[in-house]
Short mmCIF file of C-alpha atoms and ligand atoms in Angstrom, two decimals:
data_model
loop_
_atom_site.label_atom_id
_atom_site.label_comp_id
_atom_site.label_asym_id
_atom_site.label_seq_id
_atom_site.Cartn_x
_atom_site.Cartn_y
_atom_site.Cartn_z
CA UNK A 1 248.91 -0.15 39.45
CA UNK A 2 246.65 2.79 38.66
CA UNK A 3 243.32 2.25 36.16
CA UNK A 4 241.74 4.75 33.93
CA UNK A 5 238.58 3.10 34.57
CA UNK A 6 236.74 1.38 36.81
CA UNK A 7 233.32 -0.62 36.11
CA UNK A 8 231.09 -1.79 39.59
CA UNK A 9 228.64 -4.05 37.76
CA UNK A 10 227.35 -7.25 36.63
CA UNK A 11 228.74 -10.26 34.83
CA UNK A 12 226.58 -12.64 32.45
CA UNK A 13 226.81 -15.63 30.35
CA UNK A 14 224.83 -15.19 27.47
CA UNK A 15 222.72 -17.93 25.58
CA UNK A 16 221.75 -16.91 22.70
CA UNK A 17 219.47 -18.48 20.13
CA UNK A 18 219.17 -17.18 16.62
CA UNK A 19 215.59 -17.40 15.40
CA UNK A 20 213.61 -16.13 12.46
CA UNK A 21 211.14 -14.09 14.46
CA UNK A 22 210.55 -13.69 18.70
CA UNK A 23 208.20 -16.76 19.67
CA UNK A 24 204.78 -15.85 21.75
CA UNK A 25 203.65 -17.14 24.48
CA UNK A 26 203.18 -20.69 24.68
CA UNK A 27 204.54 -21.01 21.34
CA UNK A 28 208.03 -23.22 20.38
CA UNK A 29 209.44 -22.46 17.41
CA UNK A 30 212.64 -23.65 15.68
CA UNK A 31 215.81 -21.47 15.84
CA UNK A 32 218.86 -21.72 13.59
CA UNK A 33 221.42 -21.22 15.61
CA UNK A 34 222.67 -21.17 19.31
CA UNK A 35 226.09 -20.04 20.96
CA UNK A 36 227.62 -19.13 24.38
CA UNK A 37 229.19 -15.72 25.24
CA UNK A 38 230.52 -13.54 27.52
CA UNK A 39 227.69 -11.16 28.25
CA UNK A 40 226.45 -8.83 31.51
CA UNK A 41 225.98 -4.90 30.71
CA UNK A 42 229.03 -4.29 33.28
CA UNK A 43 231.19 -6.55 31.32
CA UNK A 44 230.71 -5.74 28.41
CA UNK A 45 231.13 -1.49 29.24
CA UNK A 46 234.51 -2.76 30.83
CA UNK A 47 235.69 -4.90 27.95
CA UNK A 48 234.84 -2.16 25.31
CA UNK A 49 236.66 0.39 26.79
CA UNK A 50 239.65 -2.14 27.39
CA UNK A 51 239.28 -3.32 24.02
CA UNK A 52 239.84 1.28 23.05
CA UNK A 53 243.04 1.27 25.33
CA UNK A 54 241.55 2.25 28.53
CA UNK A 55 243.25 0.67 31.67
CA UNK A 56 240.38 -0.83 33.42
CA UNK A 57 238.88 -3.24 36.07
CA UNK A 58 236.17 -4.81 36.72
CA UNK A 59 234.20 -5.21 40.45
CA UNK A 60 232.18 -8.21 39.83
CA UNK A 61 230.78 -11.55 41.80
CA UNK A 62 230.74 -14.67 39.76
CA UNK A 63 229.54 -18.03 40.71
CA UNK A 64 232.11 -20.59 41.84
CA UNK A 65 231.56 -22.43 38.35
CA UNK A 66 232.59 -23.60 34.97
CA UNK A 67 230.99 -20.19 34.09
CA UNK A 68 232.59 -18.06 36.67
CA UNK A 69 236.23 -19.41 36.32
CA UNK A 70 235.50 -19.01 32.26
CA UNK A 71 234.42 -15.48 32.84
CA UNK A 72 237.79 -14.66 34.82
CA UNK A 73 239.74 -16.37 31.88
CA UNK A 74 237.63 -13.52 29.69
CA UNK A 75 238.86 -11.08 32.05
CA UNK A 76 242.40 -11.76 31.14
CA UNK A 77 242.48 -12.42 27.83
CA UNK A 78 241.04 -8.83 27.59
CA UNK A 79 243.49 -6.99 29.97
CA UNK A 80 240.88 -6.04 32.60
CA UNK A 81 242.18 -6.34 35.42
CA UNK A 82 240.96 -9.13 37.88
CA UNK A 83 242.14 -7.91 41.53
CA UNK A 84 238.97 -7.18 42.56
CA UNK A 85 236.67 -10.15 40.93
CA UNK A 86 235.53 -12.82 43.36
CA UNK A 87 233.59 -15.66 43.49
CA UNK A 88 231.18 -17.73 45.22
CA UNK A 89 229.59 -20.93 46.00
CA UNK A 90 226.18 -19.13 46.66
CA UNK A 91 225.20 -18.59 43.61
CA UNK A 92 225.53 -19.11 40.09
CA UNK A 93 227.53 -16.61 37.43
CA UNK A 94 224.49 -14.70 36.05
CA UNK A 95 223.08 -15.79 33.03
CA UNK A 96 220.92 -13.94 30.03
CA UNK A 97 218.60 -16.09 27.80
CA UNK A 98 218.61 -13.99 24.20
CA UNK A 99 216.63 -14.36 21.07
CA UNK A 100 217.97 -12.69 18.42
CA UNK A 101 215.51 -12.41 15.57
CA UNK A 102 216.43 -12.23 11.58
CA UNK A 103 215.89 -8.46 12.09
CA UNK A 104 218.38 -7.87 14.90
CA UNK A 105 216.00 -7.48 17.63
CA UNK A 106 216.06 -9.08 20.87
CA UNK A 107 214.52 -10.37 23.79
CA UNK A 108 216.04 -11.43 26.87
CA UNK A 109 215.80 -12.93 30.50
CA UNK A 110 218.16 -12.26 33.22
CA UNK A 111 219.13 -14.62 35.88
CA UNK A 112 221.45 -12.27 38.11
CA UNK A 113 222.25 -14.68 40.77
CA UNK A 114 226.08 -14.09 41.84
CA UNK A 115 225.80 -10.53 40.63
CA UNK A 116 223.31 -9.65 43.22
CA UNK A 117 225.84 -11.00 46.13
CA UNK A 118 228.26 -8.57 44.86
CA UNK A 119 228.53 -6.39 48.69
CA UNK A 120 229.74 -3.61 50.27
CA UNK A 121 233.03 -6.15 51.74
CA UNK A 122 234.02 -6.16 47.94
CA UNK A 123 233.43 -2.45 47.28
CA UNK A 124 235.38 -1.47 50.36
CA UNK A 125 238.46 -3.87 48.92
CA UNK A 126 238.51 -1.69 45.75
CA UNK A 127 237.59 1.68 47.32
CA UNK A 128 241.29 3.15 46.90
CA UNK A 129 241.45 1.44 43.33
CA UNK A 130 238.54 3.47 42.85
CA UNK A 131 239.34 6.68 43.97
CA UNK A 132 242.68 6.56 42.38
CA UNK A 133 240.39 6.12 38.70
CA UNK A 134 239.38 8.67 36.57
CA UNK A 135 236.03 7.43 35.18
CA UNK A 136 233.84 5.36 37.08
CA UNK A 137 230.89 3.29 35.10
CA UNK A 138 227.78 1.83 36.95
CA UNK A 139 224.43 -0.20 35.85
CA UNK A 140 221.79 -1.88 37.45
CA UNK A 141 222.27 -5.30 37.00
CA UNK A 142 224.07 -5.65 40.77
CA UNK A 143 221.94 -4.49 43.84
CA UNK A 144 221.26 -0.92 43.09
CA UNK A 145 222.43 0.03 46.35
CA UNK A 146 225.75 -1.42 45.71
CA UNK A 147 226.11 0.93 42.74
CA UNK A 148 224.82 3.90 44.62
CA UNK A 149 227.68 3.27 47.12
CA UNK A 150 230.08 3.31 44.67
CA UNK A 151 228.90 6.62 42.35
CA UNK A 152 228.96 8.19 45.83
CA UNK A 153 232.94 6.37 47.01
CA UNK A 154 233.69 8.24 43.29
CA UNK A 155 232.09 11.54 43.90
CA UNK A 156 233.81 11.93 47.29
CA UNK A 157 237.28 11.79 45.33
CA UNK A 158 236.42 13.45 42.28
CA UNK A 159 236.23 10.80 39.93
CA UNK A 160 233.84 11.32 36.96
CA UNK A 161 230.81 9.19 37.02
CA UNK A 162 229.10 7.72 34.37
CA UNK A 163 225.65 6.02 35.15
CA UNK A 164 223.69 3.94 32.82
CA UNK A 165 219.80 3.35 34.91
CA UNK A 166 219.90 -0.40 33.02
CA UNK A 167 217.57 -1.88 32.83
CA UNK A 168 215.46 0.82 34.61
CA UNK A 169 213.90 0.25 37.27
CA UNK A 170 210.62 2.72 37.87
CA UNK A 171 211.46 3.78 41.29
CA UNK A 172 214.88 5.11 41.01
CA UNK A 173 216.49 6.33 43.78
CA UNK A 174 216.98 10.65 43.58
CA UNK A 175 220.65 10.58 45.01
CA UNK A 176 221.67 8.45 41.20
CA UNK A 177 220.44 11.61 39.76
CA UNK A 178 222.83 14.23 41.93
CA UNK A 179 225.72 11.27 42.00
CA UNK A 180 225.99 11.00 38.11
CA UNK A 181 228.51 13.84 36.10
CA UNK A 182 226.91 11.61 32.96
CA UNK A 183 223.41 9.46 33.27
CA UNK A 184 223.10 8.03 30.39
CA UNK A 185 220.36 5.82 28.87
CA UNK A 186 218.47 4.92 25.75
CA UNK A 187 214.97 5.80 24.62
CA UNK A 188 212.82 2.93 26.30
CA UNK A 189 214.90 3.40 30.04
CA UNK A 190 214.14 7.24 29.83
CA UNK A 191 210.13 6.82 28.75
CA UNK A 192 210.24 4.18 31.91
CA UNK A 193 212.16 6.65 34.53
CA UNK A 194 210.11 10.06 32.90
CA UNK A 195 206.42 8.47 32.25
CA UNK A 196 206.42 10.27 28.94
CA UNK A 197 206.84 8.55 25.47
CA UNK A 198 209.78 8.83 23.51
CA UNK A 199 209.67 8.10 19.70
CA UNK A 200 211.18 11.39 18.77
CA UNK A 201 214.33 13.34 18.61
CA UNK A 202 212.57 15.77 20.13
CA UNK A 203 210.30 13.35 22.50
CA UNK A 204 214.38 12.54 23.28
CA UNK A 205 215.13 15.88 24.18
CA UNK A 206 212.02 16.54 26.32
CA UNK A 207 212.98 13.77 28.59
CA UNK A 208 216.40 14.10 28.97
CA UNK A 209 215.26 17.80 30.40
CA UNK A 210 213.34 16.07 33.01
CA UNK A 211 216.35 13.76 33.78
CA UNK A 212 218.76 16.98 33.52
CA UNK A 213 216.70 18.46 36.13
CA UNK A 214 216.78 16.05 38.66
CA UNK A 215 220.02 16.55 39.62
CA UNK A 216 222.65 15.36 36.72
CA UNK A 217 225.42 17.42 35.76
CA UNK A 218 224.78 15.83 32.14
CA UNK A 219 222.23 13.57 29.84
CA UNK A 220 222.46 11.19 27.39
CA UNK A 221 219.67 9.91 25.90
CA UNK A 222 220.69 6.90 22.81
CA UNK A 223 218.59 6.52 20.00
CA UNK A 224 220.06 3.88 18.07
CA UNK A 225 220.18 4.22 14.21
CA UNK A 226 219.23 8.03 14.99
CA UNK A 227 222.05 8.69 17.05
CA UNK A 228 221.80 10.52 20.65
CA UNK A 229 221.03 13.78 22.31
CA UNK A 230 222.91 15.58 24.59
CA UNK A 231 222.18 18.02 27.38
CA UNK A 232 223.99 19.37 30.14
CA UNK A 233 223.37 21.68 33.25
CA UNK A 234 225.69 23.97 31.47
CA UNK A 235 223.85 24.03 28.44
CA UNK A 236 221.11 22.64 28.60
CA UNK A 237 219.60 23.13 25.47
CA UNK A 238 219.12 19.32 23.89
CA UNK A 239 221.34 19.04 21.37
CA UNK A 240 221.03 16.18 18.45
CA UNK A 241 224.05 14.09 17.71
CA UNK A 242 223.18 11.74 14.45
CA UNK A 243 224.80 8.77 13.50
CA UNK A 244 225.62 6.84 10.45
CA UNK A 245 223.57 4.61 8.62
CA UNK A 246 224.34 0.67 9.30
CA UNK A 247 222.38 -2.43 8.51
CA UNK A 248 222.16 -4.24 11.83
CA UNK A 249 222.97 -8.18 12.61
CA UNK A 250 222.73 -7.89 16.03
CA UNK A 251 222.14 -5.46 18.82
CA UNK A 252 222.40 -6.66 21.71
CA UNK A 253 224.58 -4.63 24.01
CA UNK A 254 225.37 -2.05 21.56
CA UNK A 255 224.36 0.53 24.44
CA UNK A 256 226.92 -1.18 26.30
CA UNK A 257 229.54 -0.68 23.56
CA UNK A 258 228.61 2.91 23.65
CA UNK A 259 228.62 3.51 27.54
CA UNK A 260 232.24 1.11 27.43
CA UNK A 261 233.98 3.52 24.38
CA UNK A 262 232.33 6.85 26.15
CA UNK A 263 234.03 6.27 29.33
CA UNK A 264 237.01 5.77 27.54
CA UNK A 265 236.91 8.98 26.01
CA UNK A 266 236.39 10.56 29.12
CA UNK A 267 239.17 8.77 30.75
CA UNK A 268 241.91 9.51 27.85
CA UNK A 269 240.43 12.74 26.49
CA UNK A 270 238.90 14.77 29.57
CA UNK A 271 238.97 17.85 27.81
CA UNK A 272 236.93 16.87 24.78
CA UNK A 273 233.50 18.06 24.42
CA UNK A 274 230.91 15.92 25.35
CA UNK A 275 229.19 16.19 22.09
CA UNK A 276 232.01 14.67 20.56
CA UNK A 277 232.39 11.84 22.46
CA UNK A 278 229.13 11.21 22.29
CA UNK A 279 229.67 10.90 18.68
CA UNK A 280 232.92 8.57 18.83
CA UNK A 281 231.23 6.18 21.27
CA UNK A 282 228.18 6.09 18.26
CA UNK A 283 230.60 5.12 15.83
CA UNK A 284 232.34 3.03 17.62
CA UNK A 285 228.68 1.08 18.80
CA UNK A 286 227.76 1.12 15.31
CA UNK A 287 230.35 -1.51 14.62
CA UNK A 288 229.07 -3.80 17.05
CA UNK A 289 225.73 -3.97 15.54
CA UNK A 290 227.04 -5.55 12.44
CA UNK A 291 228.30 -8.63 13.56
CA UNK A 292 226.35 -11.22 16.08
CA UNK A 293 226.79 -11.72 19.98
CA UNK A 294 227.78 -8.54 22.46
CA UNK A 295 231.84 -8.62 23.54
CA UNK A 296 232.69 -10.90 20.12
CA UNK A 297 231.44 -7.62 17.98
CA UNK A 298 233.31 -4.99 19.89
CA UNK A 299 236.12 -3.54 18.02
CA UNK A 300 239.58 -3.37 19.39
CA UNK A 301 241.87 0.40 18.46
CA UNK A 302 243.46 -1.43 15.75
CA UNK A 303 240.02 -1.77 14.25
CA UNK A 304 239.29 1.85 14.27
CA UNK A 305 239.44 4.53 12.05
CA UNK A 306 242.82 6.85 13.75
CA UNK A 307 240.25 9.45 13.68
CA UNK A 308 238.63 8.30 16.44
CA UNK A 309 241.65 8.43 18.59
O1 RIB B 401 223.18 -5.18 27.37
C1 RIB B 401 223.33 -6.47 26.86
C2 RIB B 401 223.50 -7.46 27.96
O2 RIB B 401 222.32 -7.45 28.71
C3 RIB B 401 223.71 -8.87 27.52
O3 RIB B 401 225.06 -9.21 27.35
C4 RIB B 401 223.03 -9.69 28.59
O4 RIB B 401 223.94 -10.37 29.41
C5 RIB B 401 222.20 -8.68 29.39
O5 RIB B 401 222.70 -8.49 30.64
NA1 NA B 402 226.56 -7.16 18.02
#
């Protein structure tokens, strides 16, 4: 069976604590609330867009655990398909320590583990799943190589890539640049990858020149409550995309809610101006900062205004 999109990335289980403020170092401090939940940036991407209507599935290692075999179960209960999800006793499922503080800010640790065993074996397995796709997503939460390999398997047979460089790393290989048709990122991941601050629309639009530059046939730079800008080697003129006004709860992997309901678009609506999307996938990400956790505040279609479809 054929997928509209395919996501080569990481799988988490999140821990998340609820506290009034983010503890320093050395410090304890009481939280008031803990949970468990289905986390990872390449996860969450897939389940979002599954969540729109896209036909997806996920490439993913697991740990041969409680968490792993949970995580497939996740999987399903989704839609996404499974085929190419395996597991192992080397490792354990990744895992992400978050504190969410009363203002909706975060902090978190990553454990990859399993993720980081995902290998070229399990790529090749999917490769014709792949090339068969129309939107391919990739982050960095799996050996970057790994998702290099599979923006390039994509390329090869025409199958739009979207790249999202999280969490950056400084030292970036060039070829993500030329291997992405979208490389998209928020404010703090394009300051790391550009050396230059951005705290501005404008600082926004600056950077996601330099980005444009390298080699990407578009850029997307998120800005939370302001939105995104836009640019692409056809036009690359930065172009401002705002967004409306929410009071946030949570959020945590609402970039991933945005990167999950943009490939969507790109899958079901090719023809659709990029702009436009990019303004969807905002609205869209906007609802999962008003409720707590990542995947249990993404909405499903029937949630949705029909003008987003
Ligand atoms: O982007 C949010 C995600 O980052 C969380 O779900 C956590 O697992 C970390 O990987
Ligand atoms: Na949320």
């Amino acid at each position: 069976e054929e997928v509209d999109v395919v996501v080569v990335g990481s799988c988490m289980t999140d821990l998340v604590s609820q506290t009034p403020r983010l503890p320093k170092a050395g410090e304890t401090i009481h939280g008031h609330k803990f949970f468990i939940g289905f986390g990872g940036k390449g996860a969450n991407q897939c389940v979002q867009a599954a969540r729109l209507g896209a036909k997806t599935a996920m490439v993913c290692k697991v740990g041969k655990d409680f968490f792993g075999s949970n995580y497939i179960q996740n999987f399903k209960d989704n839609a996404v398909c499974t085929a190419f999800v395996t597991q192992t006793a080397e490792a354990m499922t990744g895992a992400a320590s978050i504190i969410v503080n009363d203002a909706g800010e975060n902090a978190i640790v990553i454990v990859a583990g399993a993720n980081m065993l995902l290998g070229e074996e399990e790529l090749e397995q999917a490769r014709s799943a792949l090339a068969k796709a129309k939107v391919l997503l990739c982050q960095l939460e799996i050996s970057s190589h790994i998702s290099l390999q599979a923006l390039r398997i994509a390329r090869q047979s025409n199958v739009k890539t979207i790249f999202n460089p999280a969490p950056a790393i400084p030292d970036l290989h060039t070829d993500f640049y030329r291997e992405s048709d979208i490389f998209c990122c928020n404010e703090s991941e394009a300051e790391l990858l550009t050396g230059t601050r951005v705290a501005s629309v404008n600082d926004a639009g600056h950077a996601g020149l330099e980005l444009l530059k390298r080699g990407c046939a578009a850029v997307i730079v998120t800005l939370g409550p302001q939105g995104c800008v836009v640019l692409q080697a056809s036009n690359p003129n930065p172009k401002h995309i705002p967004t409306t006004k929410v009071t946030p709860v949570d959020t945590t992997g609402a970039g991933d809610s945005f990167m999950g309901a943009l490939a969507f678009y790109m899958a079901h609506y090719p023809s659709m101006p990029l702009e436009e999307m990019s303004r969807r996938a905002n609205l869209v990400a906007a609802v999962s900062v008003q409720s707590i956790g990542t995947q249990t505040s993404y909405p499903f279609k029937k949630d949705l205004a029909a003008e987003l479809f």
